[in-house]
């Protein structure tokens, strides 16, 4: 392996570890927490930052590792192994698809939105298939009789806020950190 390739690999591993640690710390500062799991926080920002810098492959791995560590560190809220699989291991992995928009200017916002939508879909499926058995008749001041509506409202409430937070943060950081968000320091552009 050439020296520059080795340096780049070491840089990627260091950034992966730092962004993972930052995401886990930010995960503990919840702005809002739902009764059966799910919260509004800043934890996805470092995962998106890493995926945008290193691409979709490494971003998917970073999201998977984050979901795995969060499951153990945060204390998983789950109804069996299926819930652990969907709500942690699978749900955070798609955040890495933001890496598809690596170095694509303002396309990063499409990548961030896509990652959030895919995460929402996984939580939505979990809500319809697993958490439907625990569906309360009332949640968030609304009465529910349909598991599809319940999962849409329950998971959509915190995921919409998480998505908005990520987009706003990246919009604020876009100009000052453009070189890093666009990975120009890595790609040499």
mmCIF file of C-alpha atoms in Angstrom:
data_model
loop_
_atom_site.group_PDB
_atom_site.id
_atom_site.type_symbol
_atom_site.label_atom_id
_atom_site.label_comp_id
_atom_site.label_asym_id
_atom_site.label_seq_id
_atom_site.Cartn_x
_atom_site.Cartn_y
_atom_site.Cartn_z
ATOM 1 C CA UNK A 1 0.000 0.000 0.000
ATOM 2 C CA UNK A 2 1.419 3.375 -0.950
ATOM 3 C CA UNK A 3 2.236 5.833 1.773
ATOM 4 C CA UNK A 4 -0.496 8.320 0.704
ATOM 5 C CA UNK A 5 -3.094 5.537 0.590
ATOM 6 C CA UNK A 6 -2.012 4.381 4.053
ATOM 7 C CA UNK A 7 -2.258 7.940 5.407
ATOM 8 C CA UNK A 8 -5.719 8.295 3.890
ATOM 9 C CA UNK A 9 -6.832 4.994 5.447
ATOM 10 C CA UNK A 10 -5.514 6.036 8.867
ATOM 11 C CA UNK A 11 -7.267 9.403 8.535
ATOM 12 C CA UNK A 12 -10.523 7.636 7.659
ATOM 13 C CA UNK A 13 -10.283 5.272 10.624
ATOM 14 C CA UNK A 14 -9.522 8.165 13.000
ATOM 15 C CA UNK A 15 -12.422 10.220 11.650
ATOM 16 C CA UNK A 16 -14.718 7.200 11.884
ATOM 17 C CA UNK A 17 -13.836 6.744 15.545
ATOM 18 C CA UNK A 18 -14.184 10.453 16.360
ATOM 19 C CA UNK A 19 -17.519 10.835 14.553
ATOM 20 C CA UNK A 20 -18.819 7.666 16.199
ATOM 21 C CA UNK A 21 -17.797 8.915 19.642
ATOM 22 C CA UNK A 22 -19.325 12.338 18.963
ATOM 23 C CA UNK A 23 -22.576 10.751 17.750
ATOM 24 C CA UNK A 24 -22.782 8.605 20.884
ATOM 25 C CA UNK A 25 -22.193 11.623 23.130
ATOM 26 C CA UNK A 26 -24.751 13.748 21.248
ATOM 27 C CA UNK A 27 -27.227 10.881 21.522
ATOM 28 C CA UNK A 28 -27.319 11.434 25.283
ATOM 29 C CA UNK A 29 -28.458 15.057 24.925
ATOM 30 C CA UNK A 30 -32.014 14.406 23.854
ATOM 31 C CA UNK A 31 -34.225 17.368 23.076
ATOM 32 C CA UNK A 32 -37.318 15.166 23.136
ATOM 33 C CA UNK A 33 -37.819 11.480 23.865
ATOM 34 C CA UNK A 34 -40.752 9.292 22.871
ATOM 35 C CA UNK A 35 -42.269 6.836 25.386
ATOM 36 C CA UNK A 36 -41.546 3.656 23.367
ATOM 37 C CA UNK A 37 -38.210 4.717 21.923
ATOM 38 C CA UNK A 38 -37.157 7.297 19.399
ATOM 39 C CA UNK A 39 -35.864 10.744 20.194
ATOM 40 C CA UNK A 40 -34.867 14.095 18.790
ATOM 41 C CA UNK A 41 -31.160 14.779 19.144
ATOM 42 C CA UNK A 42 -28.055 15.704 17.146
ATOM 43 C CA UNK A 43 -26.570 12.192 16.866
ATOM 44 C CA UNK A 44 -27.103 11.804 13.115
ATOM 45 C CA UNK A 45 -25.030 14.903 12.254
ATOM 46 C CA UNK A 46 -21.591 13.261 12.756
ATOM 47 C CA UNK A 47 -22.733 10.114 10.927
ATOM 48 C CA UNK A 48 -23.835 12.198 7.942
ATOM 49 C CA UNK A 49 -20.611 14.218 8.070
ATOM 50 C CA UNK A 50 -18.548 11.025 7.931
ATOM 51 C CA UNK A 51 -20.633 9.524 5.092
ATOM 52 C CA UNK A 52 -20.347 12.728 3.057
ATOM 53 C CA UNK A 53 -16.573 12.721 3.473
ATOM 54 C CA UNK A 54 -15.813 9.040 2.909
ATOM 55 C CA UNK A 55 -18.631 7.815 0.687
ATOM 56 C CA UNK A 56 -21.553 5.475 0.837
ATOM 57 C CA UNK A 57 -19.708 2.229 1.635
ATOM 58 C CA UNK A 58 -17.909 3.534 4.694
ATOM 59 C CA UNK A 59 -20.976 5.603 5.611
ATOM 60 C CA UNK A 60 -23.177 2.493 5.725
ATOM 61 C CA UNK A 61 -20.627 0.762 7.954
ATOM 62 C CA UNK A 62 -20.469 3.820 10.230
ATOM 63 C CA UNK A 63 -24.275 3.901 10.525
ATOM 64 C CA UNK A 64 -24.369 0.174 11.312
ATOM 65 C CA UNK A 65 -21.678 0.489 13.988
ATOM 66 C CA UNK A 66 -23.467 3.497 15.497
ATOM 67 C CA UNK A 67 -26.752 1.558 15.688
ATOM 68 C CA UNK A 68 -24.982 -1.403 17.272
ATOM 69 C CA UNK A 69 -23.177 0.700 19.882
ATOM 70 C CA UNK A 70 -26.270 2.765 20.604
ATOM 71 C CA UNK A 71 -28.193 -0.438 21.279
ATOM 72 C CA UNK A 72 -25.725 -1.417 24.001
ATOM 73 C CA UNK A 73 -24.782 1.980 25.418
ATOM 74 C CA UNK A 74 -28.171 3.695 25.335
ATOM 75 C CA UNK A 75 -30.093 0.686 26.599
ATOM 76 C CA UNK A 76 -32.213 -0.706 23.808
ATOM 77 C CA UNK A 77 -35.965 -0.362 23.915
ATOM 78 C CA UNK A 78 -37.139 -3.435 22.062
ATOM 79 C CA UNK A 79 -39.743 -6.156 21.760
ATOM 80 C CA UNK A 80 -37.575 -9.120 20.859
ATOM 81 C CA UNK A 81 -34.701 -9.671 18.464
ATOM 82 C CA UNK A 82 -36.712 -8.452 15.474
ATOM 83 C CA UNK A 83 -37.093 -5.058 17.091
ATOM 84 C CA UNK A 84 -33.377 -4.893 17.916
ATOM 85 C CA UNK A 85 -32.572 -5.754 14.329
ATOM 86 C CA UNK A 86 -34.927 -3.185 12.780
ATOM 87 C CA UNK A 87 -34.729 -0.303 15.248
ATOM 88 C CA UNK A 88 -30.977 -0.334 15.784
ATOM 89 C CA UNK A 89 -28.900 -2.407 13.386
ATOM 90 C CA UNK A 90 -30.889 -1.746 10.224
ATOM 91 C CA UNK A 91 -32.401 1.673 11.018
ATOM 92 C CA UNK A 92 -29.146 3.603 11.337
ATOM 93 C CA UNK A 93 -27.294 1.879 8.506
ATOM 94 C CA UNK A 94 -29.090 3.787 5.695
ATOM 95 C CA UNK A 95 -27.781 7.096 7.030
ATOM 96 C CA UNK A 96 -24.685 6.193 5.053
ATOM 97 C CA UNK A 97 -26.502 6.644 1.728
ATOM 98 C CA UNK A 98 -25.794 10.350 2.138
ATOM 99 C CA UNK A 99 -22.346 9.345 0.917
ATOM 100 C CA UNK A 100 -23.814 8.891 -2.562
ATOM 101 C CA UNK A 101 -23.801 12.692 -2.735
ATOM 102 C CA UNK A 102 -20.165 13.046 -1.700
ATOM 103 C CA UNK A 103 -18.620 16.096 -3.318
ATOM 104 C CA UNK A 104 -21.853 17.037 -5.094
ATOM 105 C CA UNK A 105 -22.308 20.558 -3.765
ATOM 106 C CA UNK A 106 -25.719 21.256 -2.330
ATOM 107 C CA UNK A 107 -26.759 17.739 -3.312
ATOM 108 C CA UNK A 108 -25.649 16.790 0.186
ATOM 109 C CA UNK A 109 -29.041 17.992 1.389
ATOM 110 C CA UNK A 110 -30.710 15.409 -0.853
ATOM 111 C CA UNK A 111 -28.396 12.773 0.631
ATOM 112 C CA UNK A 112 -29.212 13.790 4.186
ATOM 113 C CA UNK A 113 -32.939 13.793 3.445
ATOM 114 C CA UNK A 114 -32.698 10.398 1.725
ATOM 115 C CA UNK A 115 -30.832 8.921 4.713
ATOM 116 C CA UNK A 116 -33.489 10.240 7.091
ATOM 117 C CA UNK A 117 -36.355 8.971 4.922
ATOM 118 C CA UNK A 118 -34.816 5.501 4.740
ATOM 119 C CA UNK A 119 -34.327 5.448 8.502
ATOM 120 C CA UNK A 120 -37.965 6.533 8.944
ATOM 121 C CA UNK A 121 -39.139 3.712 6.642
ATOM 122 C CA UNK A 122 -37.335 1.130 8.769
ATOM 123 C CA UNK A 123 -38.858 2.531 11.979
ATOM 124 C CA UNK A 124 -42.268 2.709 10.287
ATOM 125 C CA UNK A 125 -42.069 -0.976 9.308
ATOM 126 C CA UNK A 126 -41.029 -1.833 12.860
ATOM 127 C CA UNK A 127 -43.973 0.138 14.224
ATOM 128 C CA UNK A 128 -46.466 -1.606 11.956
ATOM 129 C CA UNK A 129 -45.112 -5.135 12.364
ATOM 130 C CA UNK A 130 -43.699 -5.249 15.906
ATOM 131 C CA UNK A 131 -44.930 -2.332 17.995
ATOM 132 C CA UNK A 132 -48.523 -2.642 16.762
ATOM 133 C CA UNK A 133 -49.136 -5.045 19.657
ATOM 134 C CA UNK A 134 -48.311 -2.280 22.132
ATOM 135 C CA UNK A 135 -50.095 0.483 20.223
ATOM 136 C CA UNK A 136 -51.810 2.741 22.744
ATOM 137 C CA UNK A 137 -55.209 4.079 21.871
ATOM 138 C CA UNK A 138 -53.898 7.553 22.664
ATOM 139 C CA UNK A 139 -50.497 9.045 21.976
ATOM 140 C CA UNK A 140 -49.342 12.630 21.376
ATOM 141 C CA UNK A 141 -52.856 13.807 22.223
ATOM 142 C CA UNK A 142 -54.353 11.775 19.370
ATOM 143 C CA UNK A 143 -56.546 8.671 19.404
ATOM 144 C CA UNK A 144 -55.407 5.745 17.243
ATOM 145 C CA UNK A 145 -57.249 2.686 15.989
ATOM 146 C CA UNK A 146 -55.057 1.956 12.943
ATOM 147 C CA UNK A 147 -51.490 0.633 13.333
ATOM 148 C CA UNK A 148 -50.405 2.268 10.038
ATOM 149 C CA UNK A 149 -51.526 5.720 11.159
ATOM 150 C CA UNK A 150 -50.051 5.191 14.599
ATOM 151 C CA UNK A 151 -46.641 4.206 13.219
ATOM 152 C CA UNK A 152 -46.693 7.072 10.722
ATOM 153 C CA UNK A 153 -47.470 9.680 13.390
ATOM 154 C CA UNK A 154 -45.309 8.178 16.134
ATOM 155 C CA UNK A 155 -42.160 7.657 14.051
ATOM 156 C CA UNK A 156 -42.804 10.622 11.784
ATOM 157 C CA UNK A 157 -42.990 13.024 14.718
ATOM 158 C CA UNK A 158 -39.414 12.581 15.870
ATOM 159 C CA UNK A 159 -37.914 11.705 12.469
ATOM 160 C CA UNK A 160 -39.265 14.887 10.865
ATOM 161 C CA UNK A 161 -37.698 16.978 13.623
ATOM 162 C CA UNK A 162 -34.415 15.046 13.368
ATOM 163 C CA UNK A 163 -34.368 15.618 9.610
ATOM 164 C CA UNK A 164 -35.006 19.344 9.970
ATOM 165 C CA UNK A 165 -32.274 19.633 12.614
ATOM 166 C CA UNK A 166 -29.720 17.884 10.369
ATOM 167 C CA UNK A 167 -30.579 20.022 7.347
ATOM 168 C CA UNK A 168 -30.420 23.254 9.360
ATOM 169 C CA UNK A 169 -27.079 22.327 10.939
ATOM 170 C CA UNK A 170 -25.537 21.438 7.576
ATOM 171 C CA UNK A 171 -26.973 24.625 6.056
ATOM 172 C CA UNK A 172 -25.274 26.647 8.817
ATOM 173 C CA UNK A 173 -21.988 24.751 8.440
ATOM 174 C CA UNK A 174 -22.054 24.574 4.639
ATOM 175 C CA UNK A 175 -20.035 27.718 3.904
ATOM 176 C CA UNK A 176 -17.497 27.618 6.741
ATOM 177 C CA UNK A 177 -16.844 23.860 6.406
ATOM 178 C CA UNK A 178 -17.556 23.457 2.684
ATOM 179 C CA UNK A 179 -14.076 22.094 1.932
ATOM 180 C CA UNK A 180 -14.546 19.338 4.511
ATOM 181 C CA UNK A 181 -18.220 18.572 3.906
ATOM 182 C CA UNK A 182 -17.486 18.235 0.180
ATOM 183 C CA UNK A 183 -14.387 16.132 1.016
ATOM 184 C CA UNK A 184 -12.169 18.329 -1.169
ATOM 185 C CA UNK A 185 -9.330 17.924 1.314
ATOM 186 C CA UNK A 186 -9.505 14.131 0.736
ATOM 187 C CA UNK A 187 -10.352 14.082 -2.952
ATOM 188 C CA UNK A 188 -7.767 16.746 -3.786
ATOM 189 C CA UNK A 189 -10.237 18.941 -5.661
#
